[in-house]
């Protein structure tokens, strides 16, 4: 994609994210309608409305680019580009009145060469409507927060603040609970916040030094992981055995060797994929 095309696409993604964020704020105090629930997650009727709003806004700018999203996949077929959208990342927080949720939008392009013809993220937009914070990044550029360049931290492990998530995959919580005790003795603080996209952006901004979570979907991580990389950090992911979910280790570039063992028992190496925003298959 040319720089002009990326600028146009980013403008559309920012517009869509801000409109969806406005929708979240307008319904902040309203009763929430739960459309679907599992043991550890819920989906709201507002998730669906938000994704439809985002899809309409993006289609006006790039009508031939489909949307792969949490609330439905229109990106099947042999497309060269696709949007990857999470209309409300942190839905459980939002439903419980906790203002820690965001809109996440990434644009991916299919690589012209390679055996898998995988997609790679070319731009990412994450919008926190409650904090008024907008993260953006384009291929070949720098990551920005509200228009100002950002960079990851330089803190070592002993001084680091690490964000964790449990995910929804079977067996993950049983493994992570004792593992957290081991990690807590090696870092300064651990935080569990409930939004993967915001945790990734906090790593990109230097607020967190790392983010670890097994069991994430592509739309949870495509934009935020790309923003981490464009801010000078490292974004690593592997597909978990038997799931279209990914174990994620995003950090400031200094902590990978120390943190990878935390996720290693959950990783199926024969189904692994590493790199920003690559398709889960």
Coordinates of C-alpha atoms in Angstrom, one line a residue, residues 105-106 121-126 135-139 141-145 150-152 197 199-206 221-235 250-251 276-277:
X105 CA -9.3 -1.5 14.3
X106 CA -6.4 -2.9 12.1
X121 CA -0.9 -5.6 9.7
X122 CA -0.3 -2.3 7.9
X123 CA -2.0 0.1 10.3
X124 CA -3.6 0.0 13.7
X125 CA -6.0 2.3 15.6
X126 CA -7.1 1.9 19.2
X135 CA -3.3 5.4 19.5
X136 CA -2.4 5.2 15.8
X137 CA 0.4 3.6 13.8
X138 CA 1.2 3.0 10.1
X139 CA 3.7 0.8 8.4
X141 CA 6.0 5.3 10.6
X142 CA 6.0 5.7 14.3
X143 CA 3.4 4.9 16.9
X144 CA 1.5 7.9 18.3
X145 CA -0.8 8.8 21.1
X150 CA 5.4 7.3 21.8
X151 CA 8.0 4.7 22.7
X152 CA 8.3 1.6 24.9
X197 CA -5.9 -3.9 23.2
X199 CA -2.7 -3.4 27.6
X200 CA -0.8 -3.6 24.4
X201 CA -1.1 0.2 23.9
X202 CA 0.0 0.7 27.5
X203 CA 3.2 -1.3 26.6
X204 CA 3.7 0.9 23.6
X205 CA 3.4 4.0 25.7
X206 CA 5.8 2.7 28.4
X221 CA -4.3 -8.2 19.2
X222 CA -3.9 -7.1 15.5
X223 CA -4.0 -3.3 16.1
X224 CA -2.4 -3.2 19.5
X225 CA 0.4 -5.6 18.7
X226 CA 1.3 -3.6 15.6
X227 CA 1.4 -0.4 17.7
X228 CA 3.8 -2.0 20.1
X229 CA 6.2 -2.8 17.3
X230 CA 6.0 0.6 15.8
X231 CA 6.8 2.0 19.3
X232 CA 10.0 0.0 19.3
X233 CA 8.8 -3.0 21.3
X234 CA 8.5 -6.7 20.6
X235 CA 5.3 -8.4 19.8
X250 CA 4.5 -8.1 24.2
X251 CA 7.3 -6.3 25.9
X276 CA 2.4 -9.1 14.1
X277 CA -1.2 -9.7 13.0

